[in-house]
Every structure is written in C-alpha cells, then in structure tokens.
Amino acid sequence: MQVLKFGGTSVENAINIGRIADIIKETVTKGKTVVVVSAMGGITDTLLKAANLAAKADEAYKSVLEEVEKRHIDAVKDLMPVTGQSSLLSMIKKMCNDIGDICNGIFLLGELSERTKDRIIGFGELMSSKILSAKLQSMGLENEWKDSRELITTDGNFGKATVDFSATNKKIEKYFSETGSSLFVFPGFIASSKEGEHTTLGRGGSDYTGAIIAAAANAAVFEVWTDVSGMMTADPRLVKNKKLIPQISYQEAMELSHFGAKVIYPPTIQPVMSKNIPVWVKNSFAPEDKGTLIHNEPSKSESAICGISSINHIVLISLEGSGMVGIPGFSKRLFETLANANINVILITQSSSEHSICVAIEDVNVKKAKSVVDKAFAYEIETNKLQPLIVEKDLSIVAVVGDNMKNHSGISGKMFSALGKNGVNIRAISQGSSERNISTVIGTADVKKAINVLHEEFFETTYKEVNLFITGVGNVGKRLLAQLQQQHAYLLKNLLLKIRVVGMANSKKMIFNDNGINLQHWQEALDTGDELKLDKFSEIIRQRNLRNSVFVDVTANDNVAKLYDELLQKSISVVACNKVAASSDYNYYKKLKDLATEFSCLFLFETNVGAGLPVIGTLNDLVRSGDVVNKIQAVLSGTLNFVFNNYDGKRPFAEVVKQAQDEGYTEPDPRLDLSGKDVMRKIMILAREAGSDIQMDDITNHSFMPESCVKGSVGDFYKAMANEEAHFKKLYDEAAAAGKKLKFVAQYENGKASVGLQHIDPSHDFYHLYGKDNIVLFYTNRYVDQPLVVKGAGAGAEVTASGVFADIIRAARI
Ligand code: ADP
Ligand code: ASP
Ligand code: MG
C-alpha cells in the first residue's frame, strides 16, 4: 500500500485538484492507494477568522463564510461535469450551513471554546476530501471516502490532540482488513476523542494523519505532496540560495521540522520511522522532480550539516539566584510547574555555576509561565533566594542540524563566528547530546540574516552575498560602480562573492534596493531617489540588517565620517576613501579601530594614502609580523608631484594646478593639497598605523604657499596664486640652478613628523618620480639600510576606485 498526502496548496483550486487527480491516476496503477488531503489552501485560517469574528459579535463573519462557500462551489463547478455536480454541491452547501449555524451560536453567546474551534475548522478537510473523492470518481477512479474521525482516536486536548495509538492502530488495521477497495480518500487533520467529540491534530496536522495511517497499515511508502520540490537546506522563503536535500535520515528530518522547517509537521516522522517506512517529499506542481527521501540513513551532504531551520515567537524565561547553587530539585520543580501548566519547553540551557536555568517557550505561553513559576517559587523569591522569573521577548531559535556533525569538530565555532561577524547577538545556546543539532536563541529581527549567513558558511559551494552601501558617486565613486559591474561575473565565479550595491547616496539623494541596484542605470534611479538625510541613510542601513554589509565612503565629507562608529557597532565593515576619520582626533581613530575588532568587522582605508598603492596594507603586514617601523620617508601627494613635475616656470603655476584639478588628481578642494595639509594627514595616518598615537599638532608643515594664497574661496586661491607667480618661479629656479628637483616630502621618525618642499638630488630615490606618482620608503628593524619601497601612481580616479574595490573584497572575505 502507498499513502499520499496532498497539502493545502495542492488542493487550493480546481486546477490544482485536477493536477493531483492526474498524479493519483498514475499512482493507482502501482497498487493500493490511500490519499489524505488538507483543506483547500487558506481555508483553515479563514474558518478560524469567521469563528473569531462571530465571538466578537461581528457580523462580518457571515461574509467570510460566504467566501468559504464560494471557493468550494467554484471548485466543484470548474472540476466536475455538470451531471455530477448536484449531489456534491448540496453536500457542500449543507456543510456550509452547518458552519453558519455553529458560528451563529458563537455570535449569540459571545463564546468560542477550543472545542468549538476544532469543530469548525474540521469542515475544511471534510469538504476538500469530498470534492477530491467525487473528482476521482468522475474520472473513473472508484474510491472509498472514509471519515478519519472514525479511525483516529485522540484525547480531548482540542487544538492539538494527542493520538491514542493503540486504539487508532486497531481501528485502522480492522478497517483495511474488511474493505475490498483499492483507492481511498481521507480528510487529514481531523480525529475524534473517545467521547466522540471532534478534535484536530494541530495546525499542519494532515501530514500526521497520513503518517498514522501509513504506519498502522504497514504501507510500503508515504508520500507528502506539497508546493516545493522536497526538503531544502533552509526555508526557501528566507534563503534564495537554498538547495535540495536529496535524502535525509528520519532523525534529521525530525530535528529540522521540530525547529521550524514547516514542510513536514513535526510529529509526522515518529509513526513512519517506527515502521521504517520511507517518506518522499514531492512537489505536486512539478511531479517529475525527484524530491527528498526521508529514511533511516544519514544525509550524504558534503557539509557537516544537512539543513538550517528557525522558529519565531520564542520567549526566554530564566530562573536566577544564588539560592539554586548546589541545591538539587530546582530544575525538577521548574519543569514540573511548566508541564502542569501544559507549557511546552523548546530548549533548555543551564549555566555551569548552577546560578540560572534558562528555558525557551512559545510566546503565547509567557503570561501563564510567569504566573505559575512565580507562584511555585513564591517562598524563594520572597526570601531573596531567587529573582522573579525573568522574561525576554521577540526572540527566535535558529538551529543547524545534521547527523554528520558528531564526526566533525568545530561546527559550533564556525556557527558562532559566522554569526558574530555579522553582529548577531546570541542569547542562549543548546547542543543536544546526540550532537545532531546546535540551536541558538537570537533576536527575531536577525533571523533572516542569520540563516543566510549560516547557509553561506556551511554550504560553501554556493556564493556569499555581500551588500554594499555606497556614499559618494563622484569621480571615484562612478569608476568604482563601473568596476563593480565589470567584475561581477568574475567575482562570482572565482571568489564565490556576489557583490551587490543595495544602497547609494550622493550629496542630495539616496536610494535603496534589497535586490541590488542595477549598476547600468544607477544614475537615473538615484536622480529619482529620496532626499538624502545622512542620519536616515545610516539608520536604514542598520535597520535593513543585511548580512555581510559593507559601508563604502567615497566622499570627503566630515559628517559621513561621523557615521562609522554606529555602523561598526552593528558589525558593518567600513571602507573609506574619505580620510577624515583616520586623520581625525586620535581618540576617534582609535575608537573606530577598536570597534572593528570588538564587532568582528573591518575598518579599511587603504586609499587614504597613495590611492590604489598597497601602502597601508604593506605597513600593516610589517607590523603584524613583528617588524618595527623606525622611519618613513615619502612623497605622498600625487597632486604636488604632478604640479612640480610639470611646472618649469614657462607656464603659470596656477595653470598647472588647475590642470591637476581638471584631471582629477586633487582633493575636491585643491587647497588641501597645495597647503600641504593633505600630506600631513597622510603621514599621520601612516604613523598611526605604524603604532604611534600622533596628532596633527605633532606634525610640522614647512609650507611653500604664500600667506595670501590660503585665504578666501577656491576662486580667490587661483587668483592669489597667479599674483604670486614670481614666488613659485623663484622656488623652481633655485632648485634647477642646483641641478635638483622640487619634491614635497613627508617624514616620520620617533613620534614626530614633518612635511615640506625639498631639493632632491639626482642620486636620491625620489628624484625619478614622474607624473602623479607617490613613493614611500619604510625603514624598519628588518629593512635597515635599504628601505622597503612602495612606488607608483598615487592619484587618479581609476586607481583610487580599484583601491577601494580591493578593500571591499577584503571586507567581504572576512
Ligand atoms: P502543505 O500545505 O503542502 O502542507 P506547507 O505550507 O505546510 O505545505 O509546507 C510547505 C512549505 O514549507 C514550503 O512552501 C516552504 O515555504 C516551507 N518550508 C520551510 N522550511 C522548508 C524547508 N527546509 N524545505 C522546504 N520547504 C520549507
Ligand atoms: N488544514 C490544516 C491547517 O491548515 C491542516 C493541514 O493543512 O495540514 O493547519
Ligand atoms: Mg503542511
């Protein structure tokens, strides 16, 4: 015998019922078949809604019931030949009248018991199964409709009754031994108590009906037909990148479903497992898909785990106090109290100090739990041995499951570090002694992020999604976007990184798109975006709570730099082209570095010095490997190098500066370069990265700019430079006469730094420095006589963008 269960979506309307009728038609050729059906999709909820409205004396329940009737009538009319409709239609109408009568009673009395609810919602399965039975009949598939209530016996725990297996199994065995039919249709979900009252097996319980029948009748196979092509590695509604689990053990399936994988109702596995009946999860919308086989062999996933699941609406209750230490019996009393109040315990942790016991329960039970526990421990609470029950709400459980976990070490480490890197705060942890499941309790707002992060961590063949928020789409930002677009496929293929820009802002507008902004048309999208408010931009980034988020600052703006700390505190890495933060007050710089360490993310600013050149990265490598930096000498201004390389007294100095600005080598405000301030910032950043707590005041600036040039606006600055042409010419001529070149040099040694124009001799490393190149010489304990040299283009939008890009990749790969 084979038992097939079809879920709500599979019988949602006439088309779907027709589709499963075809599946059944094919299956019956293989032997005796039992079909179990759910109510039409959404009907159970709709019936509950009507009952609740009636209980509130709201007449709207009538129109809700009309909707229920219409859906069934429509299905019958669309499915059946006209000649076969009438008896079925009157049966449906009769049942709908019965529901109406019960609701009317509720309406009049203003009272709705769990018992009455079960009575009402049971009609959903009665109607759907009657329709399917008639449809099969009309196709020439003789079948016997059987009321499950006559076979499945439960206790009177309405809403989620417990099955009396010995009575039930006997009745089922007897039934099948006496009937000669070969095709049966059963309503799922419904049962009855010994007293004959109508009960239900709990929401989603039609799966259970199928399993109970399959086990009692010793079926060869149990098939669960639903709307997905099997059990997936994670809830497909939460994880786009989920994968099919081709086969899985009973225990694994049970753990996954207990911890929220809705595809199977948790109690379903037990009866079929006890009889070793294979279970297939199949898709009625894609019957050709293979599906998942649940049997008694562990999953063969390459990963140590087979799946990840989650349950929302969790509350943690904790009993804490010194009075518990060393005294046996507290946990027993706590669990007894909860059990007596019919409160199901989902997860337990106890600290080794025995100072607290922490239990996860469903939030619907929290009021009851608080009152019964505080009452049970009233004496201890009053005598200060225990605190009143502590309650934490809005939590969820996320569990990773797999039989193979016990053969792998480091699973929990991997799990916690992946969550930690993404700023997911873990409130409680539990690992079963079977080592088949590690569960964590986290904030509900973090669930989607956590599941996706874990999925990326454990199912490595899939890609890692990285979410960028970019501020500043000027010269460098534009190039960065173009490079991101160009490299998208490469990164996906070679580094398994799917980098998406999910937020973007310029100085006026901001846009967000969780699916990734189209990088071909970002400009149009941004133009029609919302007005930029920086605090709002940051707030939205934090609220979005996307995994692997990176904030990219390609502005030169002071206020943007002020957002970093709040972002780092959410474990969002910051990649800054903007120098403001790293060159701000030492305490803010230090705070940001510390925050990045504390919250397991990165604060990267390679392009602050030498654009795309690997200056800071090299310095970091030296320091991390134990080297000590004794001296740094550098030409760090691409602008000044360009200006002095191109100025020969023939063309006005101001014009050469303008050219540097036009070609995109200068800071947005070129005075920052010409005054030497930008170079001061850069040498300070290098000194800090070398371990110094240097401030701007510790740096001497031997500026070559006349006083008159540093006042007023950028326009005034150009005019003043033109007026001072003789001064610049003199600087050039003096150097040229001595056979030397002018270079603006930065130097750091012993906690002090200075910047200024120097005459460079042809024998010096700095002499042959062309165009907008930068050069940095690191003298260290290891590089004593010959410095470590980094040299190359130190300005320009394209190379700067590529430096930012490289930092983004670093941040993405932590
Ligand atoms: P039915 O009405 O057929 O019983 P359900 O809605 O109860 O269907 O269960 C199927 C749904 O379970 C899927 O549509 C899917 O959204 C959800 N689901 C949650 N976790 C998983 C998982 N790990 N694998 C497959 N589906 C899952
Ligand atoms: N119809 C019931 C519910 O929606 C049972 C089921 O579909 O499995 O919960
Ligand atoms: Mg279901």
Coordinates of N, CA, C and O in Angstrom, one line a residue, residues 252-359:
E252 N 17.1 13.4 11.3 CA 17.5 14.8 10.8 C 16.2 15.5 10.4 O 16.0 16.7 10.7
A253 N 15.3 14.8 9.7 CA 14.1 15.4 9.3 C 13.3 15.9 10.5 O 12.7 16.9 10.5
M254 N 13.3 15.0 11.5 CA 12.5 15.3 12.7 C 13.1 16.6 13.3 O 12.3 17.5 13.7
E255 N 14.4 16.7 13.5 CA 15.0 17.9 14.1 C 14.7 19.1 13.3 O 14.3 20.1 13.8
L256 N 14.9 19.0 12.0 CA 14.6 20.2 11.1 C 13.2 20.6 11.3 O 12.9 21.8 11.4
S257 N 12.3 19.7 11.3 CA 10.9 20.1 11.3 C 10.5 20.6 12.7 O 9.8 21.6 12.9
H258 N 11.1 20.0 13.8 CA 10.8 20.5 15.1 C 11.3 21.9 15.3 O 10.8 22.7 16.0
F259 N 12.4 22.2 14.6 CA 13.0 23.5 14.7 C 12.5 24.4 13.6 O 13.2 25.4 13.2
G260 N 11.3 24.1 13.0 CA 10.7 25.1 12.2 C 10.5 24.8 10.7 O 9.9 25.6 10.0
A261 N 11.2 23.8 10.2 CA 11.0 23.5 8.7 C 9.6 23.1 8.5 O 9.2 21.9 8.7
K262 N 8.7 24.0 8.1 CA 7.3 23.8 8.0 C 6.9 22.7 7.0 O 5.7 22.2 7.1
V263 N 7.8 22.3 6.2 CA 7.4 21.4 5.1 C 6.9 20.1 5.7 O 6.0 19.4 5.0
I264 N 7.3 19.7 6.8 CA 6.7 18.5 7.5 C 6.3 18.9 8.9 O 7.0 19.5 9.7
Y265 N 5.1 18.5 9.2 CA 4.6 18.7 10.6 C 5.4 17.8 11.6 O 5.4 16.6 11.3
P266 N 6.0 18.4 12.6 CA 6.9 17.6 13.4 C 6.5 16.2 13.9 O 7.3 15.3 13.7
P267 N 5.3 16.0 14.4 CA 5.1 14.6 14.9 C 5.0 13.6 13.8 O 4.9 12.4 14.1
T268 N 5.0 14.0 12.5 CA 4.7 13.1 11.4 C 5.7 12.0 11.3 O 5.4 10.8 11.0
I269 N 7.0 12.3 11.6 CA 8.1 11.3 11.3 C 7.9 10.1 12.3 O 8.2 8.9 11.8
Q270 N 7.6 10.3 13.5 CA 7.7 9.2 14.5 C 7.0 7.9 14.1 O 7.6 6.9 14.0
P271 N 5.7 8.0 13.7 CA 5.0 6.7 13.3 C 5.6 6.0 12.1 O 5.8 4.8 12.2
V272 N 6.0 6.8 11.1 CA 6.6 6.1 9.9 C 8.0 5.6 10.2 O 8.4 4.5 9.8
M273 N 8.7 6.3 11.1 CA 10.1 5.8 11.5 C 10.0 4.5 12.2 O 10.8 3.6 12.0
S274 N 9.0 4.4 13.1 CA 8.9 3.2 13.9 C 8.7 2.0 13.0 O 9.0 0.8 13.4
K275 N 8.1 2.2 11.8 CA 7.9 1.1 10.9 C 8.9 1.1 9.8 O 8.7 0.3 8.8
N276 N 9.8 2.0 9.8 CA 10.8 2.1 8.8 C 10.2 2.3 7.4 O 10.7 1.7 6.4
I277 N 9.2 3.1 7.3 CA 8.5 3.3 6.0 C 9.2 4.5 5.4 O 9.3 5.6 6.0
P278 N 9.7 4.4 4.2 CA 10.3 5.6 3.5 C 9.3 6.7 3.2 O 8.2 6.4 2.9
V279 N 9.8 7.9 3.4 CA 8.9 9.0 3.1 C 9.5 9.8 2.0 O 10.7 10.1 2.0
W280 N 8.7 10.2 1.0 CA 9.1 11.1 -0.1 C 8.4 12.4 0.1 O 7.2 12.4 0.2
V281 N 9.2 13.5 0.0 CA 8.5 14.8 -0.1 C 8.6 15.2 -1.6 O 9.6 15.3 -2.2
K282 N 7.4 15.4 -2.1 CA 7.3 15.6 -3.6 C 6.5 16.9 -3.9 O 5.8 17.4 -3.0
N283 N 6.7 17.4 -5.1 CA 6.1 18.7 -5.5 C 4.9 18.4 -6.4 O 5.1 17.9 -7.5
S284 N 3.7 18.7 -6.0 CA 2.6 18.4 -6.9 C 2.5 19.3 -8.1 O 1.8 19.1 -9.1
F285 N 3.3 20.4 -8.1 CA 3.4 21.3 -9.2 C 4.5 20.9 -10.2 O 4.6 21.5 -11.3
A286 N 5.4 20.0 -9.7 CA 6.5 19.5 -10.6 C 6.7 18.1 -10.2 O 7.7 17.7 -9.6
P287 N 5.7 17.2 -10.6 CA 5.8 15.8 -10.1 C 7.0 15.1 -10.7 O 7.5 14.1 -10.1
E288 N 7.6 15.6 -11.8 CA 8.8 14.9 -12.3 C 10.0 15.1 -11.5 O 11.0 14.4 -11.5
D289 N 10.0 16.2 -10.6 CA 11.2 16.4 -9.8 C 11.3 15.3 -8.8 O 10.3 14.8 -8.3
K290 N 12.5 14.9 -8.5 CA 12.7 13.7 -7.7 C 12.2 13.9 -6.2 O 11.7 12.9 -5.7
G291 N 12.5 15.0 -5.6 CA 12.0 15.2 -4.2 C 13.1 14.7 -3.2 O 14.2 14.4 -3.6
T292 N 12.6 14.7 -2.0 CA 13.5 14.2 -0.9 C 13.1 12.9 -0.3 O 11.9 12.7 -0.1
L293 N 14.0 12.0 -0.1 CA 13.7 10.7 0.5 C 14.1 10.8 2.0 O 15.3 11.1 2.3
I294 N 13.1 10.6 2.9 CA 13.4 10.5 4.3 C 13.4 9.0 4.7 O 12.4 8.3 4.5
H295 N 14.6 8.6 5.2 CA 14.6 7.1 5.6 C 15.6 7.0 6.7 O 16.0 8.0 7.4
N296 N 16.1 5.8 6.9 CA 17.0 5.7 8.1 C 18.5 5.7 7.9 O 19.3 5.2 8.6
E297 N 18.8 6.4 6.8 CA 20.3 6.7 6.6 C 20.6 8.1 6.7 O 19.8 9.0 6.2
P298 N 21.7 8.5 7.3 CA 22.0 9.9 7.4 C 22.2 10.6 6.0 O 22.5 9.9 5.1
S299 N 22.0 11.9 6.0 CA 22.1 12.6 4.7 C 23.6 12.5 4.3 O 24.5 12.4 5.1
K300 N 23.8 12.6 3.0 CA 25.1 12.5 2.5 C 25.7 13.8 2.0 O 26.5 13.9 1.1
S301 N 25.3 14.9 2.7 CA 25.7 16.2 2.3 C 27.2 16.3 2.5 O 27.8 15.7 3.4
E302 N 27.9 17.1 1.6 CA 29.3 17.3 1.8 C 29.6 18.1 3.0 O 30.6 18.1 3.7
S303 N 28.6 19.0 3.3 CA 28.8 19.8 4.5 C 28.5 18.9 5.8 O 27.8 17.8 5.6
A304 N 28.9 19.3 6.9 CA 28.7 18.5 8.1 C 27.2 18.6 8.5 O 26.8 17.8 9.3
I305 N 26.5 19.6 8.0 CA 25.1 19.7 8.4 C 24.3 19.5 7.2 O 24.7 19.6 6.0
C306 N 23.0 19.1 7.4 CA 22.1 18.9 6.3 C 21.1 20.1 6.1 O 20.6 20.2 5.0
G307 N 20.9 20.8 7.1 CA 19.9 21.9 7.0 C 19.9 22.9 8.1 O 20.5 22.6 9.2
I308 N 19.2 24.0 7.9 CA 19.1 25.0 8.9 C 17.7 25.4 9.0 O 17.0 25.5 8.0
S309 N 17.2 25.6 10.3 CA 15.8 26.0 10.4 C 15.6 27.0 11.5 O 16.5 27.2 12.3
S310 N 14.4 27.5 11.6 CA 14.2 28.5 12.6 C 12.8 28.5 13.1 O 11.9 28.2 12.3
I311 N 12.6 28.9 14.3 CA 11.2 29.1 14.9 C 11.1 30.5 15.4 O 12.0 30.9 16.2
N312 N 10.1 31.2 15.1 CA 9.9 32.6 15.6 C 9.0 32.5 16.8 O 8.5 31.4 17.2
H313 N 8.6 33.7 17.4 CA 7.7 33.8 18.5 C 8.2 33.0 19.7 O 7.5 32.2 20.4
I314 N 9.5 33.2 20.0 CA 10.1 32.5 21.2 C 10.3 33.5 22.3 O 10.7 34.7 22.1
V315 N 10.2 33.0 23.5 CA 10.5 33.8 24.7 C 11.4 33.0 25.6 O 11.3 31.8 25.7
L316 N 12.4 33.7 26.1 CA 13.3 33.0 27.1 C 12.9 33.4 28.5 O 12.7 34.6 28.8
I317 N 12.7 32.4 29.3 CA 12.4 32.6 30.7 C 13.6 32.1 31.5 O 14.1 31.0 31.2
S318 N 14.0 32.9 32.4 CA 15.2 32.5 33.2 C 14.9 32.6 34.7 O 14.3 33.5 35.2
L319 N 15.3 31.5 35.4 CA 15.2 31.5 36.8 C 16.6 31.7 37.4 O 17.5 30.9 37.0
E320 N 16.8 32.7 38.1 CA 18.1 33.0 38.5 C 18.2 33.3 40.0 O 17.2 33.8 40.6
G321 N 19.3 33.0 40.6 CA 19.5 33.3 42.0 C 20.5 32.4 42.7 O 20.7 31.3 42.3
S322 N 21.1 33.0 43.7 CA 22.1 32.2 44.4 C 21.5 31.0 45.2 O 22.2 30.1 45.5
G323 N 20.3 31.1 45.5 CA 19.6 30.1 46.2 C 19.6 28.7 45.5 O 19.3 27.7 46.1
M324 N 19.9 28.7 44.2 CA 19.8 27.5 43.5 C 21.1 26.7 43.6 O 21.1 25.5 43.3
V325 N 22.2 27.4 43.9 CA 23.5 26.7 43.8 C 23.6 25.6 44.7 O 23.4 25.7 46.0
G326 N 23.9 24.4 44.2 CA 24.2 23.2 45.0 C 23.0 22.6 45.6 O 23.1 21.6 46.3
I327 N 21.8 23.1 45.4 CA 20.6 22.5 46.0 C 19.8 21.8 44.9 O 19.4 22.4 43.9
P328 N 19.7 20.5 45.0 CA 19.0 19.7 44.0 C 17.5 20.1 44.0 O 17.0 20.5 45.0
G329 N 16.9 19.8 42.8 CA 15.4 19.9 42.8 C 14.9 21.1 42.2 O 13.7 21.2 41.9
F330 N 15.7 22.2 42.0 CA 15.1 23.4 41.4 C 14.6 23.2 40.0 O 13.5 23.6 39.6
S331 N 15.5 22.5 39.2 CA 15.1 22.3 37.8 C 13.8 21.4 37.7 O 12.9 21.7 36.9
K332 N 13.8 20.4 38.6 CA 12.7 19.5 38.6 C 11.4 20.3 38.9 O 10.4 20.2 38.1
R333 N 11.5 21.2 39.8 CA 10.3 22.0 40.2 C 9.9 22.9 39.1 O 8.7 23.1 38.8
L334 N 10.9 23.5 38.4 CA 10.6 24.4 37.3 C 9.9 23.6 36.2 O 8.8 24.1 35.7
F335 N 10.5 22.5 35.8 CA 9.9 21.8 34.7 C 8.5 21.2 35.0 O 7.6 21.1 34.2
E336 N 8.4 20.8 36.2 CA 7.1 20.2 36.7 C 6.0 21.3 36.6 O 4.9 21.1 36.1
T337 N 6.4 22.5 37.1 CA 5.5 23.6 37.1 C 5.0 23.9 35.7 O 3.9 24.1 35.4
L338 N 6.0 24.0 34.8 CA 5.7 24.3 33.4 C 4.8 23.2 32.8 O 3.8 23.4 32.1
A339 N 5.2 21.9 33.0 CA 4.4 20.8 32.5 C 3.0 20.8 33.0 O 2.1 20.6 32.2
N340 N 2.9 21.0 34.3 CA 1.5 21.0 34.8 C 0.6 22.1 34.2 O -0.6 22.0 34.1
A341 N 1.3 23.2 33.8 CA 0.5 24.3 33.1 C 0.4 24.0 31.6 O 0.0 24.9 30.8
N342 N 0.9 22.8 31.2 CA 0.8 22.5 29.8 C 1.7 23.4 28.9 O 1.3 23.7 27.7
I343 N 2.8 23.8 29.4 CA 3.7 24.7 28.6 C 4.8 23.9 28.1 O 5.6 23.2 28.9
N344 N 4.9 23.9 26.8 CA 5.9 23.1 26.1 C 7.3 23.8 26.2 O 7.4 24.9 25.8
V345 N 8.3 23.0 26.6 CA 9.7 23.6 26.7 C 10.4 23.2 25.4 O 10.5 22.1 25.0
I346 N 10.9 24.3 24.7 CA 11.5 24.0 23.4 C 13.0 23.8 23.5 O 13.6 23.1 22.8
L347 N 13.6 24.5 24.5 CA 15.1 24.5 24.6 C 15.5 24.8 26.0 O 14.8 25.6 26.7
I348 N 16.5 24.2 26.5 CA 16.9 24.4 27.9 C 18.4 24.7 27.9 O 19.2 24.0 27.2
T349 N 18.8 25.6 28.7 CA 20.3 25.8 29.0 C 20.4 26.1 30.5 O 19.6 26.7 31.1
Q350 N 21.5 25.5 31.0 CA 21.8 25.8 32.4 C 23.2 26.2 32.6 O 24.1 25.5 32.0
S351 N 23.5 27.3 33.3 CA 24.9 27.7 33.4 C 25.6 26.8 34.4 O 24.9 26.3 35.3
S352 N 26.9 26.5 34.2 CA 27.6 25.5 35.0 C 27.7 26.0 36.4 O 27.8 25.2 37.3
S353 N 27.5 27.3 36.6 CA 27.6 27.8 38.0 C 26.3 27.4 38.8 O 26.2 27.6 40.0
E354 N 25.3 26.8 38.0 CA 24.0 26.4 38.6 C 23.3 27.7 39.1 O 22.4 27.5 39.9
H355 N 23.7 28.8 38.7 CA 23.1 30.0 39.2 C 21.8 30.4 38.4 O 21.0 31.1 38.9
S356 N 21.7 29.8 37.2 CA 20.5 30.1 36.5 C 20.1 29.0 35.5 O 20.9 28.3 35.0
I357 N 18.8 28.9 35.3 CA 18.3 27.9 34.3 C 17.5 28.8 33.4 O 16.7 29.6 33.8
C358 N 17.7 28.5 32.1 CA 17.1 29.3 31.1 C 16.3 28.4 30.1 O 16.9 27.4 29.6
V359 N 15.1 28.8 29.8 CA 14.2 27.9 29.1 C 13.5 28.7 28.0 O 13.1 29.8 28.2

